[in-house]
mmCIF file of C-alpha atoms in Angstrom:
data_model
loop_
_atom_site.group_PDB
_atom_site.id
_atom_site.type_symbol
_atom_site.label_atom_id
_atom_site.label_comp_id
_atom_site.label_asym_id
_atom_site.label_seq_id
_atom_site.Cartn_x
_atom_site.Cartn_y
_atom_site.Cartn_z
ATOM 1 C CA UNK Z 396 -8.690 10.077 10.127
ATOM 2 C CA UNK Z 397 -5.583 8.147 10.728
ATOM 3 C CA UNK Z 398 -5.374 4.633 11.933
ATOM 4 C CA UNK Z 399 -2.356 3.025 12.944
ATOM 5 C CA UNK Z 400 -2.148 -0.383 14.620
ATOM 6 C CA UNK Z 401 1.086 -1.082 17.280
ATOM 7 C CA UNK Z 402 2.915 -3.685 18.625
ATOM 8 C CA UNK Z 403 4.569 -6.798 17.991
ATOM 9 C CA UNK Z 404 4.128 -9.351 14.841
ATOM 10 C CA UNK Z 405 1.116 -10.922 15.026
ATOM 11 C CA UNK Z 406 -0.313 -9.027 18.902
ATOM 12 C CA UNK Z 407 -0.242 -5.824 16.868
ATOM 13 C CA UNK Z 408 -3.748 -3.218 18.094
ATOM 14 C CA UNK Z 409 -5.292 -0.678 16.674
ATOM 15 C CA UNK Z 410 -4.646 3.165 16.713
ATOM 16 C CA UNK Z 411 -5.387 7.227 15.806
ATOM 17 C CA UNK Z 412 -2.916 9.242 14.356
ATOM 18 C CA UNK Z 413 -4.036 12.555 15.791
ATOM 19 C CA UNK Z 414 -3.273 15.717 13.635
ATOM 20 C CA UNK Z 415 -0.297 16.487 16.384
ATOM 21 C CA UNK Z 416 1.358 13.610 15.492
ATOM 22 C CA UNK Z 417 -0.117 11.459 19.500
ATOM 23 C CA UNK Z 418 -0.616 8.086 18.500
ATOM 24 C CA UNK Z 419 -3.554 6.599 21.296
ATOM 25 C CA UNK Z 420 -4.408 2.770 21.143
ATOM 26 C CA UNK Z 421 -8.329 2.657 20.757
ATOM 27 C CA UNK Z 422 -8.615 -0.973 21.357
ATOM 28 C CA UNK Z 423 -11.402 -0.325 24.493
ATOM 29 C CA UNK Z 424 -13.472 0.966 20.985
ATOM 30 C CA UNK Z 425 -13.467 -2.874 20.337
ATOM 31 C CA UNK Z 426 -12.916 -4.027 17.197
ATOM 32 C CA UNK Z 427 -9.249 -3.860 15.134
ATOM 33 C CA UNK Z 428 -9.483 -2.491 11.702
ATOM 34 C CA UNK Z 429 -10.473 -5.744 10.050
ATOM 35 C CA UNK Z 430 -13.263 -6.265 6.894
ATOM 36 C CA UNK Z 431 -16.225 -6.556 10.002
ATOM 37 C CA UNK Z 432 -14.341 -3.425 11.156
ATOM 38 C CA UNK Z 433 -14.835 -1.190 6.934
ATOM 39 C CA UNK Z 434 -18.233 -3.146 5.564
ATOM 40 C CA UNK Z 435 -19.828 -2.201 8.978
ATOM 41 C CA UNK Z 436 -19.399 1.877 9.000
ATOM 42 C CA UNK Z 437 -16.896 1.646 12.029
ATOM 43 C CA UNK Z 438 -14.724 4.390 11.006
ATOM 44 C CA UNK Z 439 -18.140 7.098 11.787
ATOM 45 C CA UNK Z 440 -18.055 4.525 14.874
ATOM 46 C CA UNK Z 441 -15.103 5.000 15.976
ATOM 47 C CA UNK Z 442 -15.190 9.882 15.422
ATOM 48 C CA UNK Z 443 -18.116 8.956 17.893
ATOM 49 C CA UNK Z 444 -16.659 6.715 20.141
ATOM 50 C CA UNK Z 445 -13.741 9.248 20.022
ATOM 51 C CA UNK Z 446 -15.528 12.377 20.394
ATOM 52 C CA UNK Z 447 -16.493 10.954 24.102
ATOM 53 C CA UNK Z 448 -13.568 9.191 25.230
ATOM 54 C CA UNK Z 449 -10.614 10.379 23.386
ATOM 55 C CA UNK Z 450 -9.242 11.939 27.131
ATOM 56 C CA UNK Z 451 -9.273 7.923 28.368
ATOM 57 C CA UNK Z 452 -7.234 6.891 25.459
ATOM 58 C CA UNK Z 453 -3.933 6.090 26.426
ATOM 59 C CA UNK Z 454 -0.760 7.387 25.067
ATOM 60 C CA UNK Z 455 1.094 5.346 22.967
ATOM 61 C CA UNK Z 456 4.698 6.131 22.882
ATOM 62 C CA UNK Z 457 6.701 7.414 19.702
ATOM 63 C CA UNK Z 458 9.326 4.452 19.821
ATOM 64 C CA UNK Z 459 6.752 1.720 19.888
ATOM 65 C CA UNK Z 460 6.358 -0.434 16.476
ATOM 66 C CA UNK Z 461 3.483 0.231 13.927
ATOM 67 C CA UNK Z 462 2.434 -3.272 11.961
ATOM 68 C CA UNK Z 463 0.512 -2.694 8.620
ATOM 69 C CA UNK Z 464 -2.327 -0.876 9.775
ATOM 70 C CA UNK Z 465 -5.329 -2.646 9.014
ATOM 71 C CA UNK Z 466 -5.343 -7.113 9.581
ATOM 72 C CA UNK Z 467 -4.913 -9.132 6.889
ATOM 73 C CA UNK Z 468 -7.667 -8.645 3.878
ATOM 74 C CA UNK Z 469 -8.948 -10.479 1.987
ATOM 75 C CA UNK Z 470 -6.914 -9.089 -1.710
ATOM 76 C CA UNK Z 471 -3.958 -7.320 -2.788
ATOM 77 C CA UNK Z 472 -5.611 -6.274 -6.261
ATOM 78 C CA UNK Z 473 -1.842 -4.475 -7.906
ATOM 79 C CA UNK Z 474 -2.723 -2.157 -11.085
ATOM 80 C CA UNK Z 475 0.402 -2.598 -14.369
ATOM 81 C CA UNK Z 476 2.275 -0.081 -15.734
ATOM 82 C CA UNK Z 477 -0.415 2.809 -14.650
ATOM 83 C CA UNK Z 478 1.857 5.736 -15.759
ATOM 84 C CA UNK Z 479 2.439 6.051 -17.984
ATOM 85 C CA UNK Z 480 6.735 7.267 -18.200
ATOM 86 C CA UNK Z 481 6.948 3.828 -16.127
ATOM 87 C CA UNK Z 482 5.305 1.536 -19.239
ATOM 88 C CA UNK Z 483 8.347 4.084 -21.093
ATOM 89 C CA UNK Z 484 10.997 2.735 -19.036
ATOM 90 C CA UNK Z 485 9.771 -0.934 -18.789
ATOM 91 C CA UNK Z 486 9.640 -0.908 -22.755
ATOM 92 C CA UNK Z 487 6.020 -1.778 -22.824
ATOM 93 C CA UNK Z 488 3.522 0.110 -24.508
ATOM 94 C CA UNK Z 489 0.185 1.754 -22.728
ATOM 95 C CA UNK Z 490 -1.506 -0.267 -21.576
ATOM 96 C CA UNK Z 491 -5.634 0.242 -23.555
ATOM 97 C CA UNK Z 492 -7.563 -1.608 -20.370
ATOM 98 C CA UNK Z 493 -5.558 -1.768 -16.750
ATOM 99 C CA UNK Z 494 -3.298 -4.527 -16.348
ATOM 100 C CA UNK Z 495 -4.797 -6.102 -13.193
ATOM 101 C CA UNK Z 496 -2.224 -9.118 -10.942
ATOM 102 C CA UNK Z 497 -2.561 -10.189 -7.121
ATOM 103 C CA UNK Z 498 0.092 -9.526 -4.533
ATOM 104 C CA UNK Z 499 0.027 -12.578 -2.038
ATOM 105 C CA UNK Z 500 -2.076 -10.590 2.125
ATOM 106 C CA UNK Z 501 1.505 -12.772 3.278
ATOM 107 C CA UNK Z 502 3.754 -9.997 2.184
ATOM 108 C CA UNK Z 503 2.022 -7.389 4.352
ATOM 109 C CA UNK Z 504 4.640 -5.426 6.713
ATOM 110 C CA UNK Z 505 4.548 -2.880 8.969
ATOM 111 C CA UNK Z 506 5.412 0.159 7.370
ATOM 112 C CA UNK Z 507 9.405 0.012 9.299
ATOM 113 C CA UNK Z 508 10.086 -3.742 8.978
ATOM 114 C CA UNK Z 509 12.388 -4.970 6.931
ATOM 115 C CA UNK Z 510 12.811 -6.079 3.391
ATOM 116 C CA UNK Z 511 14.255 -10.135 3.265
ATOM 117 C CA UNK Z 512 16.032 -10.683 -0.238
ATOM 118 C CA UNK Z 513 14.723 -13.729 -1.195
ATOM 119 C CA UNK Z 514 16.200 -16.359 -1.230
ATOM 120 C CA UNK Z 515 18.215 -16.542 -4.501
ATOM 121 C CA UNK Z 516 17.339 -13.355 -5.503
ATOM 122 C CA UNK Z 517 19.447 -11.051 -7.815
ATOM 123 C CA UNK Z 518 16.893 -8.577 -9.454
ATOM 124 C CA UNK Z 519 14.802 -7.421 -5.912
ATOM 125 C CA UNK Z 520 13.118 -3.783 -7.062
ATOM 126 C CA UNK Z 521 11.377 -0.717 -5.881
ATOM 127 C CA UNK Z 522 8.461 0.734 -6.486
ATOM 128 C CA UNK Z 523 6.566 3.491 -4.665
ATOM 129 C CA UNK Z 524 2.293 3.514 -4.988
ATOM 130 C CA UNK Z 525 -0.632 4.400 -3.464
ATOM 131 C CA UNK Z 526 -3.040 1.890 -1.870
ATOM 132 C CA UNK Z 527 -6.330 2.736 -2.031
ATOM 133 C CA UNK Z 528 -8.754 0.946 0.923
ATOM 134 C CA UNK Z 529 -12.061 0.073 -0.112
ATOM 135 C CA UNK Z 530 -14.832 0.472 2.390
ATOM 136 C CA UNK Z 531 -17.566 -0.414 0.956
ATOM 137 C CA UNK Z 532 -18.352 -4.245 -0.884
ATOM 138 C CA UNK Z 533 -18.131 -3.658 -4.489
ATOM 139 C CA UNK Z 534 -19.766 -5.428 -7.412
ATOM 140 C CA UNK Z 535 -20.320 -4.371 -11.119
ATOM 141 C CA UNK Z 536 -20.014 -0.483 -9.595
ATOM 142 C CA UNK Z 537 -20.801 2.254 -12.035
ATOM 143 C CA UNK Z 538 -18.148 4.853 -12.235
ATOM 144 C CA UNK Z 539 -19.866 7.375 -11.084
ATOM 145 C CA UNK Z 540 -20.505 5.585 -7.958
ATOM 146 C CA UNK Z 541 -17.439 4.010 -7.108
ATOM 147 C CA UNK Z 542 -15.724 6.571 -5.091
ATOM 148 C CA UNK Z 543 -18.287 5.351 -2.858
ATOM 149 C CA UNK Z 544 -16.838 2.707 -1.707
ATOM 150 C CA UNK Z 545 -13.334 3.583 -1.118
ATOM 151 C CA UNK Z 546 -12.563 3.852 2.899
ATOM 152 C CA UNK Z 547 -9.099 6.057 2.957
ATOM 153 C CA UNK Z 548 -5.916 5.928 1.013
ATOM 154 C CA UNK Z 549 -2.302 4.024 2.301
ATOM 155 C CA UNK Z 550 0.953 4.101 1.927
ATOM 156 C CA UNK Z 551 2.947 1.260 0.176
ATOM 157 C CA UNK Z 552 5.723 0.003 -1.358
ATOM 158 C CA UNK Z 553 4.861 -2.728 -4.229
ATOM 159 C CA UNK Z 554 8.193 -4.897 -3.888
ATOM 160 C CA UNK Z 555 9.249 -7.173 -6.918
ATOM 161 C CA UNK Z 556 12.428 -9.541 -7.472
ATOM 162 C CA UNK Z 557 11.992 -9.132 -11.556
ATOM 163 C CA UNK Z 558 13.692 -12.712 -12.769
ATOM 164 C CA UNK Z 559 10.839 -14.111 -10.402
ATOM 165 C CA UNK Z 560 8.266 -11.946 -12.438
ATOM 166 C CA UNK Z 561 9.444 -11.578 -15.503
ATOM 167 C CA UNK Z 562 11.829 -14.698 -16.619
ATOM 168 C CA UNK Z 563 10.228 -17.443 -14.464
ATOM 169 C CA UNK Z 564 7.422 -17.889 -16.981
ATOM 170 C CA UNK Z 565 3.825 -17.432 -16.155
ATOM 171 C CA UNK Z 566 1.839 -14.763 -14.336
ATOM 172 C CA UNK Z 567 3.624 -11.371 -12.216
ATOM 173 C CA UNK Z 568 2.440 -12.460 -9.265
ATOM 174 C CA UNK Z 569 5.716 -14.578 -7.816
ATOM 175 C CA UNK Z 570 7.648 -11.718 -8.488
ATOM 176 C CA UNK Z 571 5.052 -9.940 -6.146
ATOM 177 C CA UNK Z 572 4.495 -11.918 -3.519
ATOM 178 C CA UNK Z 573 7.580 -12.911 -1.464
ATOM 179 C CA UNK Z 574 7.122 -11.994 2.424
ATOM 180 C CA UNK Z 575 8.154 -7.941 3.148
ATOM 181 C CA UNK Z 576 7.099 -7.180 -0.084
ATOM 182 C CA UNK Z 577 4.491 -5.187 0.865
ATOM 183 C CA UNK Z 578 4.341 -3.300 3.217
ATOM 184 C CA UNK Z 579 1.027 -0.680 4.313
ATOM 185 C CA UNK Z 580 1.590 2.616 6.251
ATOM 186 C CA UNK Z 581 2.002 4.286 8.388
ATOM 187 C CA UNK Z 582 -1.255 4.417 8.555
ATOM 188 C CA UNK Z 583 -4.325 4.785 6.597
ATOM 189 C CA UNK Z 584 -5.820 8.539 5.233
ATOM 190 C CA UNK Z 585 -10.014 7.826 5.670
ATOM 191 C CA UNK Z 586 -10.842 10.084 2.853
ATOM 192 C CA UNK Z 587 -12.291 13.096 4.296
ATOM 193 C CA UNK Z 588 -8.928 13.744 5.286
ATOM 194 C CA UNK Z 589 -7.253 13.810 1.164
ATOM 195 C CA UNK Z 590 -8.604 16.554 -0.382
ATOM 196 C CA UNK Z 591 -7.467 15.095 -4.121
ATOM 197 C CA UNK Z 592 -5.898 11.850 -4.537
ATOM 198 C CA UNK Z 593 -5.282 12.205 -7.808
ATOM 199 C CA UNK Z 594 -2.842 15.352 -7.898
ATOM 200 C CA UNK Z 595 -0.563 13.521 -4.844
ATOM 201 C CA UNK Z 596 3.422 13.714 -4.905
ATOM 202 C CA UNK Z 597 4.858 10.553 -4.029
ATOM 203 C CA UNK Z 598 9.173 9.617 -3.965
ATOM 204 C CA UNK Z 599 11.164 7.408 -3.523
ATOM 205 C CA UNK Z 600 14.915 7.627 -1.969
ATOM 206 C CA UNK Z 601 17.236 4.159 -2.234
ATOM 207 C CA UNK Z 602 20.287 5.111 0.251
ATOM 208 C CA UNK Z 603 18.684 8.488 0.968
ATOM 209 C CA UNK Z 604 19.739 9.544 -3.781
ATOM 210 C CA UNK Z 605 15.717 10.272 -4.825
ATOM 211 C CA UNK Z 606 15.141 6.998 -7.421
ATOM 212 C CA UNK Z 607 11.155 8.122 -7.482
ATOM 213 C CA UNK Z 608 8.905 11.998 -7.697
ATOM 214 C CA UNK Z 609 6.120 11.622 -9.417
ATOM 215 C CA UNK Z 610 2.469 12.357 -8.791
ATOM 216 C CA UNK Z 611 -1.048 10.914 -8.964
ATOM 217 C CA UNK Z 612 -1.932 12.976 -11.639
ATOM 218 C CA UNK Z 613 0.396 10.661 -14.222
ATOM 219 C CA UNK Z 614 -2.009 8.426 -13.492
ATOM 220 C CA UNK Z 615 -2.886 6.254 -16.976
ATOM 221 C CA UNK Z 616 -6.760 5.047 -15.380
ATOM 222 C CA UNK Z 617 -8.059 7.085 -12.236
ATOM 223 C CA UNK Z 618 -9.268 5.303 -8.596
ATOM 224 C CA UNK Z 619 -13.362 5.188 -9.914
ATOM 225 C CA UNK Z 620 -12.355 3.975 -12.959
ATOM 226 C CA UNK Z 621 -9.863 1.511 -10.987
ATOM 227 C CA UNK Z 622 -12.862 -0.031 -8.798
ATOM 228 C CA UNK Z 623 -14.766 0.347 -11.745
ATOM 229 C CA UNK Z 624 -13.256 -1.940 -13.635
ATOM 230 C CA UNK Z 625 -12.310 -4.554 -11.222
ATOM 231 C CA UNK Z 626 -15.425 -5.073 -9.822
ATOM 232 C CA UNK Z 627 -16.766 -6.020 -13.355
ATOM 233 C CA UNK Z 628 -14.254 -8.981 -12.801
ATOM 234 C CA UNK Z 629 -14.508 -10.143 -9.159
ATOM 235 C CA UNK Z 630 -15.835 -8.160 -6.209
ATOM 236 C CA UNK Z 631 -14.090 -5.880 -3.863
ATOM 237 C CA UNK Z 632 -14.794 -6.261 0.042
ATOM 238 C CA UNK Z 633 -14.288 -4.370 2.275
ATOM 239 C CA UNK Z 634 -10.376 -4.295 3.756
ATOM 240 C CA UNK Z 635 -9.308 -5.030 0.032
ATOM 241 C CA UNK Z 636 -6.950 -2.886 -1.350
ATOM 242 C CA UNK Z 637 -6.110 -1.669 -4.992
ATOM 243 C CA UNK Z 638 -2.422 -0.922 -5.636
ATOM 244 C CA UNK Z 639 -2.712 1.330 -8.273
ATOM 245 C CA UNK Z 640 0.931 1.631 -9.749
ATOM 246 C CA UNK Z 641 4.198 2.432 -9.731
ATOM 247 C CA UNK Z 642 5.564 6.220 -11.393
ATOM 248 C CA UNK Z 643 8.745 5.855 -14.158
ATOM 249 C CA UNK Z 644 12.443 5.395 -11.494
ATOM 250 C CA UNK Z 645 12.312 1.728 -10.750
ATOM 251 C CA UNK Z 646 15.723 0.074 -11.180
ATOM 252 C CA UNK Z 647 14.083 -2.428 -13.530
ATOM 253 C CA UNK Z 648 14.260 0.790 -15.806
ATOM 254 C CA UNK Z 649 17.654 2.068 -15.141
ATOM 255 C CA UNK Z 650 20.592 1.792 -17.415
ATOM 256 C CA UNK Z 651 22.261 -0.305 -16.533
ATOM 257 C CA UNK Z 652 19.712 -1.648 -14.080
ATOM 258 C CA UNK Z 653 19.520 -1.721 -10.359
ATOM 259 C CA UNK Z 654 18.469 -3.763 -7.615
ATOM 260 C CA UNK Z 655 18.582 -4.002 -3.896
ATOM 261 C CA UNK Z 656 21.622 -5.633 -1.904
ATOM 262 C CA UNK Z 657 21.822 -6.435 2.507
ATOM 263 C CA UNK Z 658 22.156 -2.957 3.524
ATOM 264 C CA UNK Z 659 20.164 -0.479 1.061
ATOM 265 C CA UNK Z 660 18.111 1.443 3.154
ATOM 266 C CA UNK Z 661 15.236 2.748 0.680
ATOM 267 C CA UNK Z 662 11.917 5.549 2.329
ATOM 268 C CA UNK Z 663 9.495 6.442 0.677
ATOM 269 C CA UNK Z 664 6.398 8.081 1.074
ATOM 270 C CA UNK Z 665 2.938 9.745 -0.282
ATOM 271 C CA UNK Z 666 1.744 13.674 0.285
ATOM 272 C CA UNK Z 667 -1.037 13.270 3.395
ATOM 273 C CA UNK Z 668 0.000 9.989 3.851
ATOM 274 C CA UNK Z 669 3.274 9.889 5.652
ATOM 275 C CA UNK Z 670 6.923 8.103 5.183
ATOM 276 C CA UNK Z 671 8.811 4.877 5.241
ATOM 277 C CA UNK Z 672 11.996 3.065 5.911
ATOM 278 C CA UNK Z 673 12.298 -0.162 5.250
ATOM 279 C CA UNK Z 674 15.722 -1.966 5.868
ATOM 280 C CA UNK Z 675 16.961 -4.467 3.876
ATOM 281 C CA UNK Z 676 18.044 -7.950 4.509
ATOM 282 C CA UNK Z 677 19.075 -11.600 3.353
ATOM 283 C CA UNK Z 678 17.429 -13.977 3.707
ATOM 284 C CA UNK Z 679 18.647 -16.366 6.371
ATOM 285 C CA UNK Z 680 16.208 -19.541 6.183
ATOM 286 C CA UNK Z 681 14.654 -19.012 9.610
#
């Protein structure tokens, strides 16, 4: 099943994208896609509800805005340097343990919303990533049971301001958390939709030119390891997102480096998770 949310910002409603691409409004189901939904078998309950009520669900217009496909989660846990070639282009060693950092959930926007380049930014960069959506509370779980705690997967562009991240002292979070820096979607694909999350092509284009083109088979640490590892340090709550890192091809790694400017168009996608597009705009102080 493909979970979507649609409508104007802060007023999104829950929906489902069907196999034929039609999008339907499931507001009558009575639940949005939040922590409570994932924690209480919401996916299974929605599937059962749809089997009886799908014919009465309104069709969503094709040009309707898509929001992030879940309500703001408690946290986005990001994994740094999780592709071998990306570590090399960044001039950093392949880590012996996962490198973790947080991304503020206030950065979340819809998949095709504008990217706002932050005030004073000169080094805003792109990062296509596979997001893992947690479906069941996870604390001190083993790798063998880790996938039982996964609800599905989502496309994420982990935008990063490299000066804020690397040159302004402290941890990476300052360069990761600006408003609009976490477009999610177009949909969450439930776990059964993705046959092998460790063999997914992912790509990103800047103004039509391919910048990133890789496969999740290049992970340094796989998803069961990440879920188990992170759960040793914090409780993962239903709806939380683990963003699993980006492959080679970011602006920081180019010679010379290249960063986003107003007017740029970023497009990205992952097998089975659709694609998204963001137009870069300058911060205007509003």
